Amino acid sequence: MRVQGVADLLLDENNVAQVARPGTSLARPATGAAASGSSSPAVRPMSTAGRPLTGFARPGTGAARPGTTSGGRGPGTAAGAVQAAMRGAKPGTARPVTTSGRFVRLGTASLAAEPGGPFINAERLDLRKYAARPNLARVLCDYIVYVDHNMRKALELAAAATQACGYEDWWWKARLGKAYYQLGLLRDAEQQLASSLRNQARARGRRPRLGAPSAILFVGPDARGSGVAGEGRMTDYAEGEGGCAAAAGAASASSRCRTDPAAAAEMVATVMELAKVHLRLDQPGAALSLYGDAAPRQPWEPGLLLGAARVHDAMGQGEEALRLYQQVLSLDASSVEAIACLASHHFYSGQPEVALRYFRRLLQMGVSGAELWCNTGLACFYAGQIDMALPCFERALAAADDGAAPDVWYNLSQVAIGIGDASWAQQCLRLAVSLEPGHAEAWNNLAARSLLRTGCARGPHVFEAHYNAALLAWRRGDYQDAWERVGAALAAFPGHTESQELRRLLRAELMAL
Amino acid sequence: MKRCNATTATADAVADTAAWRIQESLRLFQQATALNPHNVLNLKQVGRSLALLGKHRQAVDVYQEAQKLSPDDWELWYSRGLCLSHLKDQQDSALECFGCANAIQPNDGTYIQIGQILAARDQLSAAIDNYGEALQQSPESPELLTALGLLLLRAGDSQRAFDQLGASLLHEPRGARAILAAGSIIQDHGDHDAALVKYRVAAVVEPHCPQLWNNIGMAFFGKQARRYIAAISCLSRALYLAPFEWLTAHNLGLAYLAAGQAASAFQHLSAAVNLKPDFAPSYMLLAVALERLQDPDNARAACERALQLDPREPLVHLNCAVMLHNQGDGAGAAARLAAFRELSAEPEEAARLAADPEVEEAAAALELALGQRG
């Protein structure tokens, strides 16, 4: 899942419904789920997009999706969505839909045929000629997709080859779908991938293995190794873009070795890609049913379960996601994502001791980073092991870059508050906001009036800031201001009883006399 | 196009008010007033718009203007009082205005405002009388009953407070404030299971109320069969939701101490002491925790601090005596024990201490030990 930039938002033609039914859209995640237990924002903080923090920051979830502008004037308006995109983890990643700029990679030296010249010049090839030679065409297609990143040419070749095969070859259809997706033609991609899956089902048993799609071959190690996250109370972590897609491809490739070819169902990679297209079209239900259908046929594949768990997480259905993460762990005991998510779930459901064990497992596995140390520190602190917590935070600070340091300082301020040292907490918070002026949670906790206003403006997802500002306005007697603030607070967290009470009082004040 | 019709302007303004566009409605009401300066209703609305926008001083002026036109309108007195109560140093005149309003026509809202001002000034008995008067007017208002119950609780009259809160709950069985207060009274009388039943209702209404979780934790703690794990997890949750509540930190320290985890207890007690430096029982428990952690010097210092803060508390003396005895200071322990006996002989203290048999057992055991030594 790519991060959607401003251009994606403005040029989105694939929107199915402006106002989706509750619980069917990623843009309005909390509408279907009851706000209770650990997923309630009072216990578990929200990401900028308004869903509970998971333990693992995934690309595409850092910034708000179109229509998620919870604090904006009119939800779903283009202006609001653009504002939200500008505010994301990487402001204004304005990547036009039609270029796959992220995939641009320099050709490695071994690939160059002549100094300075390209290995294969796809623009000059007569693709119809190659389409008639199936084996060469496959290799050529993969080269164009993964090395040249020339999706238009790949599409041309795949179309010609499909035609040559009489529209029966699932592999070419999957490549067509891939190329369409990269070009942003989601509906076409969906059609091709679904057709590819149908072909695979028909061919099942007859042709168990066919032209190994060598996705793994060209996936650079850079796409995978960006590590884990996990967050503490309010930390979030931006993984390298494309990590998920690449990891999914790798997982499916490795699992294929274990699966008996005769029993092999459809290719996992195709299923994952189709689900990705569904998600991009904001149809989480379709993606879930796809994962659900494929998972029983691929009992050894953690990728499908992880995919389904991610969707559940994004929809705010923490319990189902938890069950899936546990299944993933039983298949793949070193799945970093599953461990991190389980750890944060236990942390927010009041079992920091259990969370601590998961975090330690991650550390034992060799995963390291500011976020992980910070989370371990928090878990230590809430589990009462304060002597362990402070060294963890020291390590986190030593490992933190500019992106993570504000969150580490913020979490350290929580520890300071827990110890009762207000001046230390204040220093931590000041450091956090000096490093990141948009840290809404820190502004809220520093909380002077003007600061609260900054907090509200910078982080519409932080309901505490809105509520505090409303309460202050109410005490001051400025009911107009209070009404607007409390409205924003309730938009961020509809189940907040104190805000509801305040709104009731305000309405009574208006209707009095 | 210029509007010349006062009625139209008024209608628009009312619509704006209903949609919370106060600034707009203020402008329209002012226009309407300019066209028809003798309409009291318009003036009233101008004042109210100003009040809703937080411009209380201007609103008071407008209300005074309106009162020249219609001196016997209780709403004007009430609104003026409301604005004055938001201004600094005007509480007395606000009370006067509310008094005038009630003299013309008694109203629940007026009584509640008077009660709030009096309660904020710590004039509890006056506030209680005020609510009593209000209840004669409308005996079935849960809001008034709850407010009176809370005030009585603050004044220390828990029996009457409980009656009022019970009456309030009769009319509004899911009022979280009343449930919490009634539950805490029940808890004070030692019936922890009944209190838990009450809290169960409140927890559905307000699942994230830290005070509620604090009380639930202490109910588990106070039960006959002490359930430390449940108590500690409830208190931890309360502390997670409200990290600045020193009382919760104190309670959590107590729970850990009772569960035998002195290091954790020390952490939370020191947090409690940092947040609230003048609460003697926190220092007393801190001394106990330090003693268990084998730090006699600091324990003694904490004990002295507790004695300095509250020399009239018998439990502090008793704990000090036990600690001194454990450190081998027999004479000091005897002196503290004598102070304890003296203070606990007072009738009200004796009644309080009788609730917990462990206190008497500890004192008796200490006397025995000291007697053997002597």
mmCIF file with all atom_site columns, C-alpha atoms in Angstrom, chain A residues 40 42-43 233 348 382 384 386 417-420 475-480 483 497-498 506 509-510 512-513, chain B residues 17 20-23 48 51-54 56 75 79 82 86 205-206 208 237 240-241 243-244 267 271 274:
data_model
loop_
_atom_site.group_PDB
_atom_site.id
_atom_site.type_symbol
_atom_site.label_atom_id
_atom_site.label_alt_id
_atom_site.label_comp_id
_atom_site.label_asym_id
_atom_site.label_entity_id
_atom_site.label_seq_id
_atom_site.pdbx_PDB_ins_code
_atom_site.Cartn_x
_atom_site.Cartn_y
_atom_site.Cartn_z
_atom_site.occupancy
_atom_site.B_iso_or_equiv
_atom_site.pdbx_formal_charge
_atom_site.auth_seq_id
_atom_site.auth_comp_id
_atom_site.auth_asym_id
_atom_site.auth_atom_id
_atom_site.pdbx_PDB_model_num
ATOM 1  C CA . SER A 1 40  ? -11.279 3.073  22.943 1.00 0.00 ? 40  SER A CA 1
ATOM 2  C CA . ALA A 1 42  ? -9.352  7.092  25.998 1.00 0.00 ? 42  ALA A CA 1
ATOM 3  C CA . VAL A 1 43  ? -7.048  4.153  26.609 1.00 0.00 ? 43  VAL A CA 1
ATOM 4  C CA . ARG A 1 233 ? 1.789   5.533  24.127 1.00 0.00 ? 233 ARG A CA 1
ATOM 5  C CA . TYR A 1 348 ? -3.029  -1.096 25.972 1.00 0.00 ? 348 TYR A CA 1
ATOM 6  C CA . TYR A 1 382 ? 4.066   0.452  33.657 1.00 0.00 ? 382 TYR A CA 1
ATOM 7  C CA . GLY A 1 384 ? 6.775   -1.321 37.785 1.00 0.00 ? 384 GLY A CA 1
ATOM 8  C CA . ILE A 1 386 ? 11.501  1.620  36.826 1.00 0.00 ? 386 ILE A CA 1
ATOM 9  C CA . ILE A 1 417 ? 4.559   12.466 35.434 1.00 0.00 ? 417 ILE A CA 1
ATOM 10 C CA . GLY A 1 418 ? 4.248   8.947  36.798 1.00 0.00 ? 418 GLY A CA 1
ATOM 11 C CA . ILE A 1 419 ? 7.088   9.635  39.195 1.00 0.00 ? 419 ILE A CA 1
ATOM 12 C CA . GLY A 1 420 ? 5.508   12.921 40.146 1.00 0.00 ? 420 GLY A CA 1
ATOM 13 C CA . ARG A 1 475 ? -15.102 28.054 32.441 1.00 0.00 ? 475 ARG A CA 1
ATOM 14 C CA . ARG A 1 476 ? -14.229 31.381 30.879 1.00 0.00 ? 476 ARG A CA 1
ATOM 15 C CA . GLY A 1 477 ? -17.815 31.762 29.732 1.00 0.00 ? 477 GLY A CA 1
ATOM 16 C CA . ASP A 1 478 ? -17.111 31.802 26.005 1.00 0.00 ? 478 ASP A CA 1
ATOM 17 C CA . TYR A 1 479 ? -19.818 29.354 25.020 1.00 0.00 ? 479 TYR A CA 1
ATOM 18 C CA . GLN A 1 480 ? -19.500 29.849 21.282 1.00 0.00 ? 480 GLN A CA 1
ATOM 19 C CA . TRP A 1 483 ? -19.384 24.605 21.428 1.00 0.00 ? 483 TRP A CA 1
ATOM 20 C CA . THR A 1 497 ? -18.752 10.789 27.971 1.00 0.00 ? 497 THR A CA 1
ATOM 21 C CA . GLU A 1 498 ? -17.254 13.972 29.425 1.00 0.00 ? 498 GLU A CA 1
ATOM 22 C CA . LEU A 1 506 ? -23.922 23.951 26.480 1.00 0.00 ? 506 LEU A CA 1
ATOM 23 C CA . GLU A 1 509 ? -27.379 27.008 28.231 1.00 0.00 ? 509 GLU A CA 1
ATOM 24 C CA . LEU A 1 510 ? -28.477 27.939 24.724 1.00 0.00 ? 510 LEU A CA 1
ATOM 25 C CA . ALA A 1 512 ? -32.398 28.268 28.593 1.00 0.00 ? 512 ALA A CA 1
ATOM 26 C CA . LEU A 1 513 ? -35.005 30.972 29.032 1.00 0.00 ? 513 LEU A CA 1
ATOM 27 C CA . THR B 2 17  ? -28.758 31.332 17.559 1.00 0.00 ? 17  THR B CA 1
ATOM 28 C CA . TRP B 2 20  ? -24.700 28.450 17.148 1.00 0.00 ? 20  TRP B CA 1
ATOM 29 C CA . ARG B 2 21  ? -23.830 31.383 14.887 1.00 0.00 ? 21  ARG B CA 1
ATOM 30 C CA . ILE B 2 22  ? -23.834 33.724 17.827 1.00 0.00 ? 22  ILE B CA 1
ATOM 31 C CA . GLN B 2 23  ? -21.867 36.543 16.247 1.00 0.00 ? 23  GLN B CA 1
ATOM 32 C CA . ARG B 2 48  ? -27.684 36.714 25.987 1.00 0.00 ? 48  ARG B CA 1
ATOM 33 C CA . ALA B 2 51  ? -23.018 36.465 27.344 1.00 0.00 ? 51  ALA B CA 1
ATOM 34 C CA . LEU B 2 52  ? -22.665 33.425 25.094 1.00 0.00 ? 52  LEU B CA 1
ATOM 35 C CA . LEU B 2 53  ? -19.738 35.078 23.379 1.00 0.00 ? 53  LEU B CA 1
ATOM 36 C CA . GLY B 2 54  ? -18.076 35.628 26.738 1.00 0.00 ? 54  GLY B CA 1
ATOM 37 C CA . HIS B 2 56  ? -19.984 39.486 30.257 1.00 0.00 ? 56  HIS B CA 1
ATOM 38 C CA . GLU B 2 75  ? -35.115 36.381 33.846 1.00 0.00 ? 75  GLU B CA 1
ATOM 39 C CA . SER B 2 79  ? -29.150 36.562 33.477 1.00 0.00 ? 79  SER B CA 1
ATOM 40 C CA . LEU B 2 82  ? -25.090 34.795 35.691 1.00 0.00 ? 82  LEU B CA 1
ATOM 41 C CA . HIS B 2 86  ? -18.354 35.074 35.580 1.00 0.00 ? 86  HIS B CA 1
ATOM 42 C CA . VAL B 2 205 ? -22.111 4.930  31.784 1.00 0.00 ? 205 VAL B CA 1
ATOM 43 C CA . GLU B 2 206 ? -18.597 6.252  32.306 1.00 0.00 ? 206 GLU B CA 1
ATOM 44 C CA . HIS B 2 208 ? -13.085 5.946  31.598 1.00 0.00 ? 208 HIS B CA 1
ATOM 45 C CA . ARG B 2 237 ? -5.978  1.677  35.357 1.00 0.00 ? 237 ARG B CA 1
ATOM 46 C CA . TYR B 2 240 ? -3.145  5.403  33.702 1.00 0.00 ? 240 TYR B CA 1
ATOM 47 C CA . LEU B 2 241 ? -6.238  7.509  33.043 1.00 0.00 ? 241 LEU B CA 1
ATOM 48 C CA . PRO B 2 243 ? -1.612  10.359 36.311 1.00 0.00 ? 243 PRO B CA 1
ATOM 49 C CA . PHE B 2 244 ? -1.944  13.518 38.407 1.00 0.00 ? 244 PHE B CA 1
ATOM 50 C CA . GLN B 2 267 ? 7.617   4.177  43.781 1.00 0.00 ? 267 GLN B CA 1
ATOM 51 C CA . ALA B 2 271 ? 5.028   9.902  43.391 1.00 0.00 ? 271 ALA B CA 1
ATOM 52 C CA . ASN B 2 274 ? 5.796   14.599 45.071 1.00 0.00 ? 274 ASN B CA 1
#
